[in-house]
Amino acid sequence: MITIKDLSKVFQTKDREVKAVDGLSLTINKGEIYGVIGYSGAGKSTFIRLLNRLEDPTEGSIHVGDQDLTGLSKNKLRIARQDIGMIFQHFNLLWSRTVYDNIAFPLEIAGVPKEERSRRVKELIDLVGLSGRGNSYPSQLSGGQKQRVGIARALANNPKVLLCDEATSALDPETTDSILDLLVDINEKLGLTIVLITHEMHVIRKICHQVAVMEQGRIVEKGDVLDVFLHPEQPVTKKFVDQVMGDQEKEHSLKLIKDKYQSGKIVRLHFVGESTNQALISEVSRKFVLDVNILHGKITQTQKGAYGTMFVQFEGDNEEVARAIEYIRSTSVEVEVNPDA
């Protein structure tokens, strides 16, 4: 659906060149929710603006379907952009227009007849959960409602792709979750391809199928969200995964137990999918003569299934501990022995 090859963007400042996007290549399949995550300055906002040519690339190509956006004239680009909707961090609504008129605005520009325009706007108001608010102004809406208007406006021309530029970072956690649920609903109902950039791993974890991690203008890691959660390779990816899995609590727990007991083996258990439902610790306690101390644990849900991690300490005879670890390895649970705190 979207193919990006060797994409670069260089900005010229007074005294130097800044390469905001550096040789980026990516393939996004039709109907996917694809997350791009990075800290401030990673280049992700520039990247998403390149996708609909709000910024012109210095090098590289962007294909949406069979169309090369980087080779289009201004007139053809204007038409092509109707297939690409975009929602923004700060909503970018027209404050002097009602909800209805904000959503109708791109249809007016596209020359859609009034009757058809009215039908489409009412349809979109219902879709995003704003029934009865068509005559309200943005100043009368909550942050979440404003973003719903932004989403409805972005969907007005029936785009094939929806770009989300930090769409939830200005919202509180509860409102963020409701907007993410709406995006999943839209993805499923309309088969829409969604590209979402964020600095929050919670957003990636909750709704994305695939993720790319950006750092200094480059993609340093990418793949299926669950795989990235299970086996983060780059330091920046590990930091993002720790955002969701509560690593600070884990470190505190490990330090306390090591300081107190100074013995035993500490292991990290990774539970994936159905293995998160196993009563594994109870089984180990029954089968083997050892003490099991649970230090820290958490289970979270991704679009591809549940993922859990647990830190435990085994106290007992070395051979018995080794047998217990081998038993756990014989299940679908992954084991890492004596992980660094």
C-alpha positions as semicolon CSV with decimal commas, in nm:
position;residue;x (nm);y (nm);z (nm)
1;M;0,000;0,000;0,000
2;I;0,274;0,248;0,101
3;T;0,633;0,197;-0,010
4;I;0,903;0,440;0,103
5;K;1,255;0,411;-0,035
6;D;1,570;0,595;0,075
7;L;1,371;0,894;0,199
8;S;1,574;1,190;0,325
9;K;1,500;1,546;0,427
10;V;1,772;1,804;0,486
11;F;1,701;2,146;0,636
12;Q;1,951;2,428;0,588
13;T;2,007;2,645;0,894
14;K;2,232;2,953;0,919
15;D;2,547;2,759;0,995
16;R;2,482;2,396;0,908
17;E;2,265;2,131;0,746
18;V;2,024;1,928;0,958
19;K;1,926;1,585;0,828
20;A;1,583;1,535;0,987
21;V;1,512;1,212;0,795
22;D;1,805;1,002;0,685
23;G;1,771;0,728;0,420
24;L;1,445;0,586;0,553
25;S;1,286;0,284;0,383
26;L;0,959;0,127;0,492
27;T;0,670;-0,082;0,359
28;I;0,323;-0,046;0,511
29;N;0,059;-0,300;0,408
30;K;-0,299;-0,216;0,323
31;G;-0,528;-0,211;0,625
32;E;-0,247;-0,200;0,883
33;I;-0,218;0,033;1,177
34;Y;0,152;0,115;1,157
35;G;0,314;0,299;1,446
36;V;0,627;0,512;1,423
37;I;0,774;0,593;1,763
38;G;1,064;0,812;1,867
39;Y;1,166;1,072;2,120
40;S;1,157;1,445;2,044
41;G;1,398;1,527;1,762
42;A;1,396;1,176;1,616
43;G;1,249;1,305;1,287
44;K;0,910;1,139;1,308
45;S;0,702;1,457;1,257
46;T;0,906;1,549;0,951
47;F;0,862;1,194;0,824
48;I;0,483;1,203;0,843
49;R;0,473;1,545;0,674
50;L;0,679;1,399;0,392
51;L;0,419;1,126;0,344
52;N;0,160;1,370;0,209
53;R;0,411;1,618;0,069
54;L;0,349;1,891;0,325
55;E;0,730;1,875;0,312
56;D;0,918;1,798;-0,008
57;P;1,182;1,526;0,029
58;T;1,546;1,601;-0,047
59;E;1,590;1,246;-0,177
60;G;1,392;0,924;-0,210
61;S;1,046;0,817;-0,319
62;I;0,701;0,765;-0,166
63;H;0,453;0,535;-0,340
64;V;0,092;0,520;-0,221
65;G;-0,062;0,237;-0,417
66;D;0,074;0,267;-0,769
67;Q;0,129;0,641;-0,747
68;D;0,467;0,804;-0,685
69;L;0,383;1,113;-0,479
70;T;0,731;1,256;-0,517
71;G;0,691;1,284;-0,893
72;L;0,352;1,460;-0,905
73;S;0,285;1,813;-1,022
74;K;0,105;2,050;-0,786
75;N;-0,233;1,994;-0,952
76;K;-0,200;1,614;-0,947
77;L;-0,072;1,625;-0,590
78;R;-0,381;1,820;-0,485
79;I;-0,599;1,538;-0,622
80;A;-0,380;1,265;-0,474
81;R;-0,402;1,422;-0,128
82;Q;-0,775;1,351;-0,123
83;D;-0,676;0,986;-0,063
84;I;-0,469;1,086;0,241
85;G;-0,638;1,222;0,554
86;M;-0,442;1,374;0,842
87;I;-0,516;1,447;1,206
88;F;-0,300;1,670;1,424
89;Q;-0,188;1,698;1,785
90;H;-0,362;2,033;1,838
91;F;-0,669;1,959;1,625
92;N;-0,621;2,247;1,371
93;L;-0,994;2,321;1,363
94;L;-1,156;2,635;1,221
95;W;-1,271;2,806;1,541
96;S;-1,529;3,026;1,369
97;R;-1,704;2,725;1,216
98;T;-1,935;2,470;1,377
99;V;-1,859;2,099;1,402
100;Y;-2,074;2,043;1,093
101;D;-1,895;2,313;0,894
102;N;-1,548;2,195;0,999
103;I;-1,622;1,847;0,869
104;A;-1,785;1,985;0,554
105;F;-1,489;2,210;0,471
106;P;-1,277;1,959;0,271
107;L;-1,591;1,852;0,083
108;E;-1,657;2,213;-0,013
109;I;-1,303;2,245;-0,145
110;A;-1,348;1,922;-0,344
111;G;-1,668;2,063;-0,502
112;V;-1,903;1,800;-0,355
113;P;-2,270;1,897;-0,412
114;K;-2,456;2,033;-0,108
115;E;-2,700;1,744;-0,068
116;E;-2,427;1,481;-0,087
117;R;-2,210;1,693;0,143
118;S;-2,485;1,707;0,405
119;R;-2,539;1,331;0,394
120;R;-2,166;1,262;0,431
121;V;-2,119;1,503;0,722
122;K;-2,410;1,355;0,918
123;E;-2,271;1,006;0,854
124;L;-1,930;1,109;0,987
125;I;-2,072;1,284;1,295
126;D;-2,242;0,957;1,389
127;L;-1,930;0,752;1,311
128;V;-1,707;0,948;1,550
129;G;-1,965;0,964;1,830
130;L;-2,067;1,330;1,810
131;S;-2,438;1,293;1,743
132;G;-2,623;1,609;1,848
133;R;-2,309;1,826;1,847
134;G;-2,318;1,935;1,482
135;N;-2,408;2,295;1,567
136;S;-2,148;2,331;1,846
137;Y;-1,832;2,538;1,804
138;P;-1,484;2,405;1,891
139;S;-1,470;2,629;2,201
140;Q;-1,769;2,439;2,338
141;L;-1,604;2,098;2,303
142;S;-1,367;1,894;2,520
143;G;-1,024;1,795;2,389
144;G;-1,144;1,449;2,299
145;Q;-1,446;1,587;2,114
146;K;-1,225;1,828;1,920
147;Q;-1,006;1,539;1,811
148;R;-1,316;1,346;1,702
149;V;-1,405;1,641;1,481
150;G;-1,050;1,631;1,343
151;I;-1,086;1,261;1,266
152;A;-1,424;1,310;1,098
153;R;-1,284;1,594;0,886
154;A;-0,986;1,377;0,785
155;L;-1,227;1,102;0,672
156;A;-1,455;1,336;0,473
157;N;-1,315;1,251;0,128
158;N;-1,306;0,874;0,192
159;P;-0,926;0,854;0,208
160;K;-0,732;0,531;0,172
161;V;-0,471;0,639;0,426
162;L;-0,505;0,823;0,758
163;L;-0,196;0,994;0,902
164;C;-0,196;1,070;1,276
165;D;0,061;1,321;1,400
166;E;0,080;1,278;1,782
167;A;-0,300;1,262;1,774
168;T;-0,340;1,181;2,145
169;S;-0,046;1,356;2,315
170;A;-0,257;1,661;2,412
171;L;-0,522;1,442;2,579
172;D;-0,559;1,286;2,923
173;P;-0,514;0,907;2,955
174;E;-0,885;0,819;2,961
175;T;-0,961;1,036;2,659
176;T;-0,653;0,896;2,482
177;D;-0,790;0,544;2,520
178;S;-1,130;0,645;2,380
179;I;-0,966;0,805;2,074
180;L;-0,746;0,498;2,020
181;D;-1,055;0,275;2,041
182;L;-1,220;0,497;1,778
183;L;-0,917;0,460;1,547
184;V;-0,930;0,080;1,581
185;D;-1,303;0,087;1,506
186;I;-1,244;0,301;1,195
187;N;-0,961;0,074;1,082
188;E;-1,184;-0,233;1,111
189;K;-1,502;-0,081;0,963
190;L;-1,342;0,104;0,673
191;G;-1,031;-0,109;0,609
192;L;-0,832;0,210;0,637
193;T;-0,451;0,209;0,648
194;I;-0,338;0,418;0,947
195;V;0,011;0,558;1,003
196;L;0,047;0,686;1,356
197;I;0,345;0,866;1,506
198;T;0,389;0,901;1,879
199;H;0,639;0,912;2,163
200;E;0,420;0,690;2,383
201;M;0,464;0,312;2,377
202;H;0,119;0,274;2,534
203;V;-0,031;0,399;2,207
204;I;0,176;0,152;2,002
205;R;0,093;-0,133;2,237
206;K;-0,280;-0,067;2,234
207;I;-0,363;-0,038;1,864
208;C;-0,069;-0,093;1,627
209;H;0,004;-0,407;1,426
210;Q;0,358;-0,304;1,325
211;V;0,604;-0,054;1,471
212;A;0,915;0,129;1,354
213;V;1,147;0,296;1,606
214;M;1,314;0,619;1,491
215;E;1,630;0,776;1,627
216;Q;1,829;1,060;1,470
217;G;1,625;1,046;1,149
218;R;1,671;0,674;1,094
219;I;1,467;0,362;1,163
220;V;1,675;0,161;1,409
221;E;1,428;-0,122;1,470
222;K;1,099;-0,239;1,321
223;G;0,864;-0,535;1,319
224;D;0,551;-0,689;1,463
225;V;0,455;-0,507;1,784
226;L;0,446;-0,823;1,995
227;D;0,788;-0,934;1,865
228;V;0,937;-0,594;1,943
229;F;0,793;-0,607;2,294
230;L;0,935;-0,954;2,347
231;H;1,280;-0,896;2,199
232;P;1,372;-0,526;2,186
233;E;1,723;-0,497;2,047
234;Q;1,818;-0,129;2,052
235;P;1,863;0,071;2,376
236;V;1,600;0,325;2,266
237;T;1,348;0,044;2,198
238;K;1,414;-0,108;2,540
239;K;1,338;0,229;2,701
240;F;1,006;0,249;2,518
241;V;0,910;-0,107;2,616
242;D;0,999;-0,024;2,977
243;Q;0,744;0,261;2,964
244;V;0,468;0,003;2,941
245;M;0,614;-0,284;3,142
246;G;0,701;-0,080;3,455
247;D;1,076;-0,140;3,455
248;Q;1,146;0,114;3,729
249;E;0,936;-0,093;3,972
250;K;1,120;-0,403;3,858
251;E;1,461;-0,253;3,927
252;H;1,352;-0,142;4,273
253;S;1,212;-0,488;4,353
254;L;1,525;-0,664;4,230
255;K;1,755;-0,439;4,432
256;L;1,555;-0,497;4,749
257;I;1,549;-0,875;4,711
258;K;1,920;-0,895;4,623
259;D;2,016;-0,676;4,918
260;K;1,800;-0,881;5,153
261;Y;1,865;-1,241;5,047
262;Q;2,201;-1,232;4,864
263;S;2,129;-1,581;4,729
264;G;1,916;-1,786;4,492
265;K;1,861;-1,746;4,122
266;I;1,663;-1,458;3,977
267;V;1,489;-1,540;3,650
268;R;1,271;-1,343;3,414
269;L;0,977;-1,527;3,260
270;H;0,817;-1,411;2,934
271;F;0,455;-1,515;2,881
272;V;0,303;-1,481;2,533
273;G;-0,053;-1,542;2,416
274;E;-0,218;-1,841;2,584
275;S;0,081;-1,894;2,815
276;T;-0,029;-1,585;3,012
277;N;-0,319;-1,794;3,144
278;Q;-0,098;-2,074;3,279
279;A;-0,075;-2,132;3,656
280;L;0,296;-2,189;3,609
281;I;0,427;-2,070;3,947
282;S;0,180;-2,295;4,131
283;E;0,288;-2,593;3,920
284;V;0,658;-2,527;3,986
285;S;0,595;-2,496;4,361
286;R;0,414;-2,833;4,363
287;K;0,659;-3,022;4,143
288;F;0,989;-2,905;4,293
289;V;1,132;-2,866;4,642
290;L;1,220;-2,497;4,642
291;D;1,093;-2,157;4,752
292;V;0,961;-1,920;4,490
293;N;0,955;-1,544;4,555
294;I;0,763;-1,332;4,304
295;L;0,944;-0,998;4,271
296;H;0,763;-0,816;3,996
297;G;0,514;-0,897;3,721
298;K;0,289;-0,739;3,464
299;I;0,067;-0,849;3,175
300;T;-0,030;-0,618;2,891
301;Q;-0,234;-0,661;2,575
302;T;-0,127;-0,593;2,216
303;Q;-0,322;-0,627;1,891
304;K;-0,150;-0,966;1,837
305;G;-0,218;-1,103;2,186
306;A;-0,117;-1,079;2,551
307;Y;0,240;-1,035;2,667
308;G;0,356;-1,071;3,025
309;T;0,682;-1,059;3,214
310;M;0,755;-1,179;3,567
311;F;1,067;-1,172;3,782
312;V;1,098;-1,453;4,036
313;Q;1,366;-1,580;4,274
314;F;1,423;-1,952;4,320
315;E;1,571;-2,061;4,655
316;G;1,682;-2,422;4,704
317;D;1,922;-2,693;4,601
318;N;2,108;-2,594;4,283
319;E;2,010;-2,915;4,101
320;E;1,645;-2,871;4,198
321;V;1,650;-2,508;4,079
322;A;1,808;-2,618;3,750
323;R;1,539;-2,885;3,704
324;A;1,266;-2,626;3,769
325;I;1,414;-2,391;3,510
326;E;1,435;-2,671;3,253
327;Y;1,072;-2,760;3,324
328;I;0,965;-2,401;3,261
329;R;1,166;-2,399;2,937
330;S;0,973;-2,708;2,823
331;T;0,655;-2,497;2,822
332;S;0,586;-2,205;2,588
333;V;0,723;-1,964;2,850
334;E;1,062;-1,808;2,776
335;V;1,320;-1,799;3,057
336;E;1,609;-1,561;3,111
337;V;1,834;-1,653;3,404
338;N;1,989;-1,389;3,630
339;P;1,891;-1,083;3,418
340;D;2,066;-0,763;3,511
341;A;1,867;-0,541;3,742
